XYZ file of C-alpha atoms in Angstrom:
744
model
C -31.977 14.495 33.919
C -32.241 18.146 32.832
C -30.277 18.811 29.637
C -28.477 22.125 29.266
C -28.343 24.072 26.018
C -25.470 23.024 23.777
C -23.630 26.285 24.434
C -23.523 25.617 28.207
C -20.499 23.423 28.799
C -20.014 21.031 31.679
C -16.796 19.418 32.860
C -16.707 15.772 33.922
C -13.870 13.530 35.048
C -13.557 9.758 35.066
C -12.166 6.730 33.254
C -12.928 5.070 29.935
C -14.566 1.691 30.538
C -14.934 0.560 26.923
C -14.237 1.985 23.457
C -17.218 1.081 21.276
C -15.936 2.698 18.090
C -13.090 4.938 16.982
C -12.107 6.228 13.533
C -8.301 6.625 13.210
C -8.670 9.053 10.302
C -10.438 11.765 12.320
C -10.366 10.467 15.912
C -14.164 10.314 16.238
C -14.935 7.972 19.132
C -17.906 6.453 20.904
C -17.004 5.183 24.383
C -18.503 4.206 27.705
C -17.019 6.206 30.554
C -17.421 5.945 34.328
C -17.655 9.532 35.676
C -17.898 11.003 39.138
C -21.453 11.631 40.241
C -23.036 8.948 38.007
C -23.705 5.401 39.224
C -23.711 3.807 35.749
C -21.204 4.422 32.920
C -22.258 7.124 30.442
C -21.857 7.253 26.670
C -19.415 9.902 25.466
C -18.880 10.878 21.822
C -16.241 13.137 20.293
C -12.716 13.270 18.926
C -10.004 11.590 20.996
C -6.330 10.732 20.584
C -5.748 6.968 20.695
C -8.447 6.307 23.352
C -7.960 3.213 25.494
C -9.956 1.537 28.277
C -8.655 2.642 31.677
C -7.496 6.084 30.531
C -8.402 8.823 33.020
C -9.763 11.995 31.436
C -11.260 15.367 32.217
C -13.802 16.111 29.487
C -15.670 19.301 28.644
C -18.862 19.345 26.592
C -22.631 19.071 26.844
C -25.376 16.501 27.327
C -27.657 15.653 24.431
C -30.436 13.165 23.728
C -29.790 11.012 20.640
C -33.085 9.870 18.995
C -31.782 6.276 18.686
C -29.068 5.821 21.323
C -30.448 7.998 24.088
C -28.437 10.103 26.535
C -24.923 11.035 25.387
C -22.217 13.489 26.406
C -20.776 15.371 23.410
C -17.074 16.065 24.100
C -15.663 19.352 22.877
C -12.255 19.067 24.567
C -10.438 16.669 26.845
C -7.204 16.221 28.736
C -5.525 13.248 30.355
C -5.418 13.249 34.150
C -3.756 10.999 36.681
C -6.122 8.474 38.275
C -6.347 8.994 42.045
C -7.932 5.796 43.350
C -6.341 2.354 43.688
C -8.956 0.890 41.355
C -8.463 3.702 38.852
C -4.685 3.235 38.809
C -5.121 -0.521 38.368
C -7.457 -0.004 35.391
C -5.233 2.669 33.890
C -2.099 0.528 34.018
C -3.952 -2.603 32.917
C -5.526 -0.883 29.889
C -2.580 -1.722 27.615
C -1.663 1.939 27.061
C 1.794 1.312 28.526
C 3.706 -1.384 26.634
C 5.128 -3.924 29.044
C 2.226 -3.632 31.494
C -0.902 -5.713 31.021
C -3.718 -6.569 33.473
C -1.660 -9.161 35.410
C 1.414 -6.969 35.769
C -0.745 -3.952 36.649
C -2.268 -5.950 39.508
C 1.213 -6.826 40.834
C 2.493 -3.228 40.587
C -0.541 -1.775 42.384
C -0.416 -4.511 45.055
C 3.220 -3.561 45.712
C 3.084 0.243 45.530
C -0.585 1.192 45.979
C -1.377 4.844 45.207
C 2.348 5.500 44.648
C 2.457 3.196 41.592
C 2.385 5.993 38.997
C 4.964 8.037 40.915
C 7.263 4.987 40.963
C 6.983 4.560 37.188
C 7.532 8.289 36.598
C 10.314 9.033 39.069
C 11.698 5.781 40.512
C 11.424 3.109 37.788
C 14.308 1.124 39.299
C 11.941 0.126 42.140
C 9.897 -1.907 39.636
C 12.502 -4.674 40.098
C 10.695 -5.400 43.359
C 7.732 -6.707 41.340
C 7.752 -10.355 40.286
C 8.318 -10.784 36.536
C 9.854 -7.349 35.910
C 13.497 -7.278 34.852
C 15.775 -4.739 33.188
C 14.371 -5.294 29.689
C 10.763 -4.792 30.798
C 11.673 -1.726 32.868
C 13.281 -0.196 29.776
C 10.157 -0.971 27.722
C 7.887 0.592 30.395
C 10.067 3.724 30.657
C 10.030 4.229 26.869
C 6.261 3.766 26.642
C 5.623 6.045 29.643
C 7.786 8.811 28.143
C 6.025 8.416 24.811
C 2.615 8.800 26.438
C 3.815 11.949 28.233
C 5.086 13.447 24.966
C 1.832 12.554 23.198
C -0.129 14.351 25.923
C 2.048 17.455 25.433
C 1.297 17.441 21.692
C -2.401 16.993 22.412
C -2.499 19.906 24.859
C -0.635 22.093 22.366
C -3.100 21.353 19.582
C -6.119 21.807 21.819
C -4.789 25.138 23.035
C -5.183 26.324 19.446
C -8.726 24.912 19.244
C -7.540 22.178 16.919
C -8.633 18.566 17.306
C -5.837 16.433 18.758
C -7.014 13.348 16.880
C -3.739 13.183 14.981
C -1.414 13.598 17.961
C -0.206 9.980 17.993
C 0.745 10.060 14.311
C 2.332 13.493 14.617
C 4.409 12.327 17.575
C 5.362 9.089 15.813
C 6.660 11.112 12.845
C 8.529 13.908 14.644
C 9.060 12.713 18.226
C 10.051 15.494 20.622
C 10.315 17.964 17.721
C 6.579 17.664 16.981
C 5.492 21.001 18.462
C 8.415 22.885 16.852
C 7.658 21.386 13.418
C 3.935 22.129 13.600
C 4.558 25.683 14.770
C 7.139 26.458 12.074
C 5.359 24.830 9.128
C 2.097 22.951 9.758
C 1.885 22.222 6.032
C 4.711 19.740 6.463
C 2.119 17.437 8.037
C 0.385 16.945 4.684
C 3.605 15.691 3.102
C 4.961 13.635 5.979
C 1.988 11.972 7.660
C -0.276 9.474 5.951
C -3.916 10.420 6.437
C -3.336 14.115 7.163
C -4.198 15.875 3.957
C -3.541 19.437 2.936
C -6.990 20.567 4.109
C -6.385 19.292 7.650
C -2.934 20.901 7.752
C -4.475 24.088 6.395
C -7.014 24.200 9.238
C -4.208 23.788 11.778
C -2.211 26.546 10.055
C -5.220 28.856 10.141
C -5.569 28.357 13.900
C -1.854 29.136 14.266
C -2.334 32.430 12.424
C -1.120 31.590 8.894
C -2.781 33.719 6.193
C -4.381 32.235 3.051
C -1.925 34.072 0.832
C 1.101 32.988 2.861
C 3.806 31.773 0.433
C 4.387 28.724 2.661
C 0.729 27.787 2.227
C 0.695 28.191 -1.545
C 3.949 26.305 -2.034
C 2.768 23.479 0.245
C -0.528 23.329 -1.635
C 1.233 22.952 -4.992
C 3.500 20.187 -3.681
C 0.463 18.487 -2.181
C -1.363 18.603 -5.525
C 1.661 17.080 -7.293
C 1.883 14.331 -4.684
C -1.823 13.584 -5.109
C -1.344 13.424 -8.872
C 1.564 11.006 -8.344
C -0.828 8.737 -6.434
C -2.954 8.740 -9.599
C 0.102 7.560 -11.554
C 1.399 10.842 -13.002
C 5.163 11.406 -13.079
C 4.748 15.054 -14.134
C 1.826 17.400 -14.784
C 1.466 20.155 -17.403
C 1.990 23.541 -15.758
C -1.281 25.023 -17.023
C -3.330 22.139 -15.609
C -1.323 22.237 -12.378
C -2.151 25.929 -11.918
C -5.858 25.181 -12.454
C -5.902 22.312 -9.956
C -3.969 24.364 -7.401
C -6.399 27.274 -7.757
C -9.307 24.978 -6.911
C -7.744 24.057 -3.573
C -5.894 27.241 -2.608
C -8.361 29.927 -3.753
C -5.354 32.004 -4.774
C -4.737 34.109 -7.867
C -3.077 32.576 -10.928
C -0.102 34.904 -10.593
C 0.581 33.860 -7.002
C 0.456 30.190 -7.909
C 2.704 30.681 -10.941
C 5.161 32.624 -8.761
C 5.069 29.863 -6.141
C 5.789 27.200 -8.780
C 8.791 29.233 -9.940
C 9.926 29.703 -6.316
C 9.573 25.962 -5.581
C 11.644 25.245 -8.698
C 14.264 27.705 -7.468
C 14.275 25.912 -4.106
C 14.743 22.625 -6.018
C 11.555 21.110 -4.601
C 10.296 20.639 -8.148
C 11.614 20.812 -11.697
C 10.138 22.700 -14.635
C 11.216 20.837 -17.778
C 10.887 23.670 -20.276
C 13.265 22.615 -23.059
C 10.321 21.470 -25.203
C 11.393 17.827 -25.325
C 8.492 16.428 -23.265
C 5.940 19.261 -23.567
C 5.653 22.441 -25.599
C 7.747 25.185 -24.022
C 4.604 27.267 -23.539
C 3.153 24.646 -21.178
C 6.092 22.683 -19.768
C 6.091 19.549 -17.640
C 6.341 20.145 -13.888
C 7.958 17.351 -11.862
C 8.519 16.714 -8.201
C 12.301 16.628 -8.064
C 12.599 12.909 -7.191
C 10.502 11.872 -10.190
C 12.525 14.030 -12.582
C 15.751 12.490 -11.279
C 14.316 8.986 -11.659
C 12.844 9.427 -15.143
C 15.928 11.064 -16.634
C 18.106 8.595 -14.744
C 16.351 5.605 -16.309
C 17.081 6.943 -19.790
C 20.699 7.654 -18.898
C 21.303 4.177 -17.486
C 19.702 2.552 -20.531
C 22.267 4.408 -22.653
C 25.025 3.096 -20.366
C 23.780 -0.491 -20.712
C 23.274 -0.329 -24.471
C 26.691 1.224 -25.039
C 28.675 -1.464 -23.192
C 29.744 -4.855 -24.606
C 28.119 -8.062 -23.354
C 29.779 -9.910 -20.498
C 29.252 -13.334 -22.070
C 31.123 -14.368 -25.184
C 29.420 -14.174 -28.573
C 26.648 -16.756 -28.957
C 25.984 -18.671 -32.163
C 22.196 -18.255 -31.950
C 21.115 -21.042 -34.387
C 23.453 -23.516 -32.750
C 22.353 -22.463 -29.264
C 18.691 -22.867 -30.237
C 19.243 -26.381 -31.500
C 21.205 -27.286 -28.383
C 18.613 -25.928 -25.948
C 15.707 -27.642 -27.723
C 17.532 -30.963 -27.456
C 18.307 -30.176 -23.821
C 14.687 -29.363 -22.944
C 13.351 -32.111 -25.217
C 10.746 -30.001 -27.027
C 10.591 -27.682 -30.038
C 10.290 -23.946 -29.542
C 7.697 -22.079 -31.593
C 8.837 -19.369 -33.999
C 8.217 -16.461 -31.588
C 9.891 -18.361 -28.779
C 12.972 -18.916 -30.925
C 12.945 -15.209 -31.795
C 12.912 -14.297 -28.094
C 15.822 -16.611 -27.248
C 17.860 -15.227 -30.178
C 17.051 -11.686 -29.023
C 18.414 -12.334 -25.532
C 21.546 -13.948 -27.003
C 22.285 -11.026 -29.312
C 21.112 -7.897 -27.404
C 21.984 -6.148 -24.176
C 18.413 -5.198 -23.195
C 15.092 -6.648 -24.353
C 11.405 -6.880 -23.429
C 9.360 -10.067 -23.590
C 5.624 -9.457 -23.313
C 2.594 -11.691 -23.660
C -0.525 -12.934 -21.920
C -1.075 -16.180 -20.009
C -0.429 -19.436 -21.862
C 1.849 -17.850 -24.481
C 5.051 -19.562 -23.333
C 6.942 -16.858 -21.409
C 8.155 -19.345 -18.795
C 9.430 -21.757 -21.464
C 11.479 -18.947 -23.017
C 12.943 -17.982 -19.646
C 13.961 -21.591 -19.026
C 15.647 -21.755 -22.448
C 17.545 -18.516 -21.753
C 18.685 -19.860 -18.383
C 19.963 -23.100 -19.938
C 22.000 -21.273 -22.603
C 23.506 -18.645 -20.288
C 24.295 -21.171 -17.552
C 26.131 -23.302 -20.183
C 28.314 -20.238 -20.771
C 29.032 -20.044 -16.996
C 27.225 -16.730 -16.792
C 26.263 -15.315 -13.396
C 22.462 -15.257 -13.401
C 19.996 -13.345 -11.209
C 16.188 -13.521 -11.224
C 13.864 -11.060 -9.481
C 10.283 -9.800 -9.375
C 8.561 -6.840 -7.686
C 6.727 -8.875 -5.007
C 7.467 -11.874 -2.845
C 4.611 -13.859 -4.373
C 5.803 -13.126 -7.919
C 9.367 -14.100 -7.002
C 8.159 -17.355 -5.447
C 6.135 -18.169 -8.574
C 9.200 -17.451 -10.744
C 11.358 -19.775 -8.619
C 8.833 -22.594 -8.827
C 8.483 -22.227 -12.612
C 12.213 -22.095 -13.440
C 13.960 -24.048 -10.687
C 16.270 -21.058 -10.104
C 16.212 -18.857 -7.007
C 14.312 -15.612 -7.525
C 14.023 -12.782 -4.990
C 12.178 -9.495 -4.697
C 13.775 -6.495 -6.366
C 14.060 -4.765 -2.979
C 15.934 -7.708 -1.505
C 18.156 -8.051 -4.579
C 19.081 -4.364 -4.326
C 19.838 -4.805 -0.593
C 17.483 -2.210 0.769
C 18.577 -1.147 4.238
C 16.486 1.364 6.149
C 19.170 2.218 8.686
C 21.825 2.670 5.987
C 19.569 5.005 4.042
C 18.140 3.077 1.100
C 19.253 0.702 -1.636
C 22.825 -0.449 -1.101
C 23.223 -1.726 -4.676
C 23.816 1.067 -7.175
C 26.166 2.224 -9.919
C 29.108 2.299 -7.500
C 28.187 -1.045 -5.936
C 26.508 -2.949 -8.796
C 24.888 -6.357 -8.836
C 27.179 -9.266 -9.617
C 25.481 -10.767 -12.656
C 25.882 -11.311 -16.390
C 22.169 -11.981 -16.997
C 19.322 -10.350 -15.063
C 15.736 -11.440 -15.753
C 12.931 -9.399 -14.198
C 9.415 -10.890 -14.171
C 6.091 -9.024 -13.748
C 7.772 -5.895 -15.109
C 4.413 -4.138 -15.618
C 4.311 -3.657 -11.823
C 7.538 -1.643 -11.677
C 7.030 2.094 -11.140
C 9.370 4.920 -12.118
C 11.228 5.133 -8.799
C 11.900 1.403 -8.477
C 12.952 1.130 -12.134
C 15.498 3.891 -11.615
C 17.093 2.108 -8.662
C 17.020 -1.188 -10.575
C 18.761 -0.043 -13.765
C 21.236 2.002 -11.729
C 22.467 -1.249 -10.137
C 22.735 -3.330 -13.331
C 26.421 -3.760 -14.296
C 27.238 -2.246 -17.716
C 28.163 -5.562 -19.345
C 25.086 -7.466 -18.138
C 22.135 -8.533 -20.278
C 18.791 -7.255 -18.957
C 15.579 -9.111 -19.875
C 12.265 -7.600 -18.760
C 9.294 -9.973 -18.837
C 5.716 -8.842 -18.324
C 2.205 -8.483 -19.639
C 1.784 -4.953 -20.934
C -2.010 -5.349 -21.055
C -2.290 -5.650 -17.282
C -2.913 -2.678 -15.017
C 0.050 -0.318 -14.766
C 2.048 0.002 -11.552
C 0.422 1.246 -8.361
C 3.154 3.889 -8.131
C 3.711 6.693 -10.660
C 4.617 5.899 -14.243
C 3.798 3.388 -16.930
C 7.300 2.011 -17.265
C 6.906 -1.215 -19.232
C 4.471 0.346 -21.714
C 6.757 3.382 -22.141
C 9.823 1.212 -22.787
C 7.904 -0.704 -25.444
C 6.448 2.461 -26.999
C 9.847 4.166 -27.174
C 11.304 1.600 -29.578
C 14.586 2.020 -27.707
C 15.071 -1.720 -27.146
C 13.888 -4.818 -29.047
C 10.509 -6.230 -28.009
C 9.165 -9.736 -28.618
C 5.365 -9.964 -28.365
C 3.832 -13.384 -27.756
C 0.283 -13.824 -29.035
C -0.148 -17.542 -29.681
C -1.897 -19.580 -26.978
C -0.339 -23.015 -26.858
C -2.455 -26.132 -27.108
C -2.073 -27.128 -23.471
C -3.063 -23.638 -22.333
C -6.143 -23.626 -24.597
C -7.677 -26.265 -22.318
C -8.056 -23.591 -19.644
C -11.139 -21.413 -20.022
C -9.430 -18.869 -17.749
C -6.658 -18.374 -20.313
C -9.016 -18.424 -23.306
C -11.330 -15.875 -21.677
C -8.438 -13.644 -20.613
C -7.398 -13.376 -24.266
C -11.029 -12.816 -25.294
C -11.249 -9.904 -22.845
C -7.899 -8.501 -23.988
C -9.063 -8.507 -27.610
C -12.281 -6.666 -26.712
C -14.660 -9.634 -26.867
C -17.093 -10.795 -24.200
C -15.702 -13.953 -22.556
C -17.495 -17.274 -22.787
C -19.747 -17.500 -19.743
C -21.413 -20.853 -20.376
C -20.787 -23.002 -17.291
C -22.355 -26.123 -18.771
C -18.907 -27.620 -19.498
C -17.956 -30.095 -16.802
C -14.238 -29.310 -17.075
C -14.505 -25.508 -17.097
C -12.436 -23.437 -14.699
C -14.288 -20.147 -15.375
C -17.764 -19.360 -14.038
C -20.006 -16.288 -14.227
C -22.939 -16.147 -11.819
C -25.506 -13.580 -12.943
C -26.779 -11.271 -10.180
C -27.537 -7.536 -10.208
C -28.527 -6.962 -6.560
C -25.354 -5.898 -4.660
C -26.594 -7.407 -1.390
C -27.230 -10.769 -3.033
C -23.832 -10.567 -4.772
C -22.165 -10.268 -1.363
C -24.235 -13.153 0.057
C -23.300 -15.305 -2.948
C -19.591 -14.526 -2.571
C -19.636 -15.452 1.129
C -21.358 -18.754 0.334
C -18.932 -19.479 -2.524
C -15.836 -18.811 -0.441
C -16.955 -20.450 2.791
C -18.861 -23.462 1.448
C -19.393 -24.122 -2.243
C -15.837 -23.797 -3.611
C -14.152 -25.669 -0.718
C -16.762 -28.436 -0.933
C -16.537 -28.927 -4.712
C -12.890 -28.088 -5.451
C -11.207 -28.689 -2.107
C -9.589 -25.242 -1.827
C -8.866 -23.807 1.617
C -11.168 -20.765 1.982
C -8.494 -18.577 3.634
C -5.176 -19.576 2.070
C -6.236 -20.630 -1.444
C -9.285 -18.509 -2.334
C -8.869 -14.785 -2.915
C -11.708 -12.318 -3.403
C -10.798 -9.388 -5.671
C -12.942 -6.279 -6.003
C -12.696 -3.332 -8.401
C -13.295 -0.824 -5.585
C -12.700 -0.227 -1.888
C -16.057 1.355 -1.113
C -19.626 0.261 -1.721
C -21.587 -2.834 -0.747
C -19.322 -5.082 -2.815
C -16.113 -3.154 -2.112
C -13.143 -4.592 -0.250
C -14.028 -2.933 3.080
C -17.543 -4.399 3.258
C -16.483 -7.793 1.897
C -13.681 -8.105 4.442
C -16.142 -7.605 7.276
C -18.577 -10.310 6.203
C -15.851 -12.751 5.125
C -14.038 -12.348 8.445
C -17.238 -13.266 10.288
C -17.794 -16.262 8.021
C -14.220 -17.584 7.957
C -12.661 -16.555 11.274
C -15.312 -16.020 13.972
C -14.767 -16.134 17.692
C -10.973 -15.875 17.925
C -9.248 -13.373 20.267
C -9.384 -9.913 18.724
C -8.368 -6.291 19.067
C -9.810 -3.163 17.475
C -7.598 -0.655 15.700
C -9.620 2.327 14.609
C -12.685 0.884 12.926
C -10.944 -2.385 11.967
C -11.214 -5.573 13.977
C -8.165 -7.847 13.825
C -8.470 -11.453 14.983
C -5.962 -14.167 15.638
C -5.383 -16.100 12.368
C -6.831 -13.330 10.162
C -5.437 -13.003 6.649
C -3.939 -9.509 6.341
C -2.121 -7.296 3.841
C 0.512 -4.575 4.229
C -0.771 -1.349 2.598
C 2.430 0.672 2.309
C 6.153 0.074 2.166
C 7.731 -0.315 5.594
C 11.435 -0.397 4.877
C 12.308 -0.714 8.542
C 10.415 -4.010 8.798
C 11.258 -5.034 5.211
C 7.549 -5.510 4.476
C 6.139 -3.939 1.341
C 2.876 -2.700 -0.102
C 0.810 -5.733 -1.129
C 2.601 -8.359 0.999
C 0.108 -10.817 2.507
C 0.360 -12.675 5.798
C -1.522 -14.259 8.730
C -1.863 -13.002 12.282
C -0.265 -15.641 14.489
C -0.074 -13.790 17.808
C -1.965 -11.133 19.792
C -0.377 -9.976 23.057
C -2.418 -7.512 25.130
C 0.389 -7.279 27.702
C 3.007 -5.933 25.311
C 0.438 -4.500 22.855
C 2.100 -6.410 20.026
C 0.729 -8.362 17.056
C 2.757 -11.067 15.312
C 2.186 -11.451 11.554
C 3.714 -14.224 9.460
C 4.657 -13.087 5.932
C 5.576 -16.237 4.038
C 8.750 -17.308 5.873
C 9.180 -14.287 8.178
C 7.443 -13.307 11.425
C 7.118 -9.539 11.961
C 6.053 -7.727 15.159
C 3.668 -4.753 15.027
C 2.766 -2.479 17.919
C -0.989 -1.906 18.183
C -0.371 1.697 17.100
C 1.255 0.476 13.846
C -1.764 -1.476 12.649
C -2.973 1.453 10.535
C -0.649 0.136 7.805
C -2.274 -3.322 7.793
C -5.752 -4.363 6.592
C -7.678 -7.610 6.604
C -7.207 -9.293 3.228
C -9.990 -11.793 2.665
C -10.876 -9.323 -0.107
C -8.346 -7.005 -1.784
C -8.402 -4.643 -4.752
C -7.352 -5.898 -8.166
C -4.452 -3.429 -8.136
C -3.131 -4.891 -4.877
C -3.258 -8.402 -6.373
C -0.843 -7.605 -9.208
C 2.051 -9.999 -9.405
C 0.208 -12.591 -7.341
C -1.409 -15.821 -8.454
C -4.065 -17.637 -6.431
C -5.505 -21.132 -6.861
C -9.004 -19.621 -6.922
C -10.249 -16.065 -7.529
C -13.759 -14.761 -6.814
C -14.741 -11.305 -8.077
C -17.862 -9.107 -7.873
C -18.605 -7.157 -11.058
C -21.435 -4.632 -10.867
C -22.489 -1.523 -12.738
C -22.026 0.437 -9.487
C -18.277 -0.122 -10.116
C -18.686 1.992 -13.268
C -15.724 4.302 -12.614
C -13.358 1.305 -12.434
C -14.828 -0.855 -15.193
C -11.920 -1.042 -17.617
C -10.649 -3.827 -19.820
C -7.202 -4.018 -18.245
C -8.705 -4.242 -14.741
C -10.938 -7.235 -15.535
C -8.134 -8.817 -17.579
C -5.723 -8.447 -14.652
C -8.255 -9.954 -12.235
C -8.963 -12.974 -14.438
C -5.255 -13.690 -14.947
C -4.709 -13.832 -11.150
C -6.646 -17.137 -11.011
C -4.548 -20.264 -11.526
C -7.150 -23.049 -11.355
C -10.526 -21.355 -10.858
C -12.153 -17.977 -11.533
C -15.718 -17.206 -10.433
C -17.263 -13.832 -11.270
C -20.515 -12.751 -9.630
C -22.467 -9.818 -10.997
C -24.092 -8.252 -14.028
C -23.277 -9.204 -17.604
C -23.842 -5.551 -18.466
C -20.926 -4.614 -16.180
C -18.717 -7.145 -17.979
C -19.724 -5.653 -21.350
C -18.941 -2.114 -20.144
C -15.507 -3.174 -18.915
C -14.544 -5.129 -22.039
C -15.523 -2.244 -24.333
C -13.666 0.360 -22.252
C -10.085 0.244 -23.469
C -9.256 3.873 -22.710
C -7.732 3.860 -19.226
C -6.957 7.220 -17.655
C -3.855 8.706 -19.213
C -0.735 8.986 -17.093
C 1.567 11.920 -17.752
C 5.050 10.469 -18.187
C 8.002 11.482 -20.352
C 9.900 8.205 -20.285
C 8.980 7.034 -23.792
C 10.244 10.271 -25.352
C 13.395 10.352 -23.212
C 14.269 6.730 -24.015
C 13.633 7.195 -27.718
C 15.813 10.300 -27.843
C 18.605 8.903 -25.668
C 18.788 5.351 -26.985
C 17.698 5.675 -30.578
C 21.240 5.968 -31.902
C 22.128 2.527 -30.503
C 19.205 0.853 -32.254
C 19.130 3.020 -35.370
C 15.598 4.165 -34.512
C 13.784 7.239 -35.743
C 10.831 8.410 -33.724
C 7.960 10.871 -33.904
C 8.088 12.859 -30.676
C 4.497 14.074 -31.026
C 3.287 10.499 -31.428
C 5.057 9.415 -28.237
C 3.657 12.240 -26.108
């Protein structure tokens, strides 16, 4: 074989035989392709849009000799073509690219129509009724999928015509449908806001190819909004204007004046809000909000005023008498702080109950429920996640649901159906795991609470803050706007658990007890500094040692938590080795670089309101159908269907991040802790991880890493104005005076 110089392109045509690897983030693919003029399949590498075995392509590029993998064809551009041979058509239709047609059905279609099969699907789909097993429903599915593929190809050709990689064509089409080309042409920067995975830099490259200048106002405005959205992912509700200008300059390479003008223009267009009255920030450097976060933060304060200003729905409670009655009813004495909490709920409209594990929060909730139910009050219980709601139900005997379900979220109807005009029907609302609630969800929650209801927020303020923007529970407590009962005493029964004792040790800044010589201990620390050996130890613990000694199921009852996603002991690497150890050999598919197998444990990574599945929900794969290109996932009591192309929002979950585990409790938790996790080694992270374990916690790593984490009690600051707004708005109801500078 004589190799041409890289500048001398060749054009080949053929069909993909096998996709060895593809990265959904950038489309980079390694595949084996059967091409005309070559007896054996060749290796092709390059960027493709949703490549699939059987797809017929014309590719342009050059041959090269890889030092390890040998002869390869580097693809610079490609386009889909129609297969011309019977065998090619059979492979194309049987590849799974067209939902409703798998290998068996492809065989039947080609046997019936021969070389005319593709023309029948394109122009005469009604003839498909002549094929055994194809009815009206399947014809409709095939027509939809065929049209979608045609539209995707149009988007791909459009992008390639502007010398832009078409790797994102599937996602662009999924977002905009037939309007995709019009949207990209008018404002390519919209991609960075609308499509997960396409950042501002990618959109900027596309815009450059389309002729947009660096100083284009559309570009600068989009860059500023992108920066604010990125900051929201870091937990910020607003950002100081001066710092926002600096961050925007780094990305946009534009003058300060242009960025300042663009911020003012975006505020005029109501895409963002400049809060320059001096309440949250000095007027010289005001807070800049994305509009939705400003509405939510100010709305929370306003609805707290509404709740605090209305009378209670239930009649006046004689607190001492109620306490005596409930203690007799429950047949045990409440501690002083517990009595204080029950009195607080009886006498106030809104309160916070915070404390660590073993401090009696559940006992207090049960006492509140007994008293309010005796008064015939309408009671509702909710938590941010399904797992937290289930745990609340089991602990109290009352039905608890997720906040989203309680607020009747409906994707088709346009959001939460419960609101100020259609409030919840309750006299007492208790929310558990309140530290997980972000600014947006809290706004929708308090908006739906009826004015006369009593609202009790329960949570552990020392855990990690919400994944979404804000630090709501901590801000409510800091504001002094509502009464707070803090539980610090660990009750005798709880003191038997080393998990609980060590969690409080960590929270107070002390190294936990790591002596495993006690026979009855439920907390273990296995010293190991080599990351590779840490991973090997975790696999052995999960697959063999813990199930053998404690009887826990390695998939359903043991959860590995990691401080980070990347690295040898990050969630990505751990999921790969744990999948091989715990679920080898089952039928599988590959989505991007992730392998999904039948019976895998998986987690949803972002809210999907259409499916009613939310960020952090865990499930099991119970079905893989190559014919319809569908995956069935069981989430607790619900089975949800995913198209293969939707699997970018699902990950394997043998190992998950500590943040993703918030609100959940597992029989056994295993966690790597290494100095290479330095950026994430914080007290609240390790504390949150330890408190996820119900019966067993095993940490594997370096004692030095534990010491670093326990000493680091200065988590990254989140810019929020809620504490100040609540203090200012609600102070008159509680008679509070506050120092605004101290709350900032």
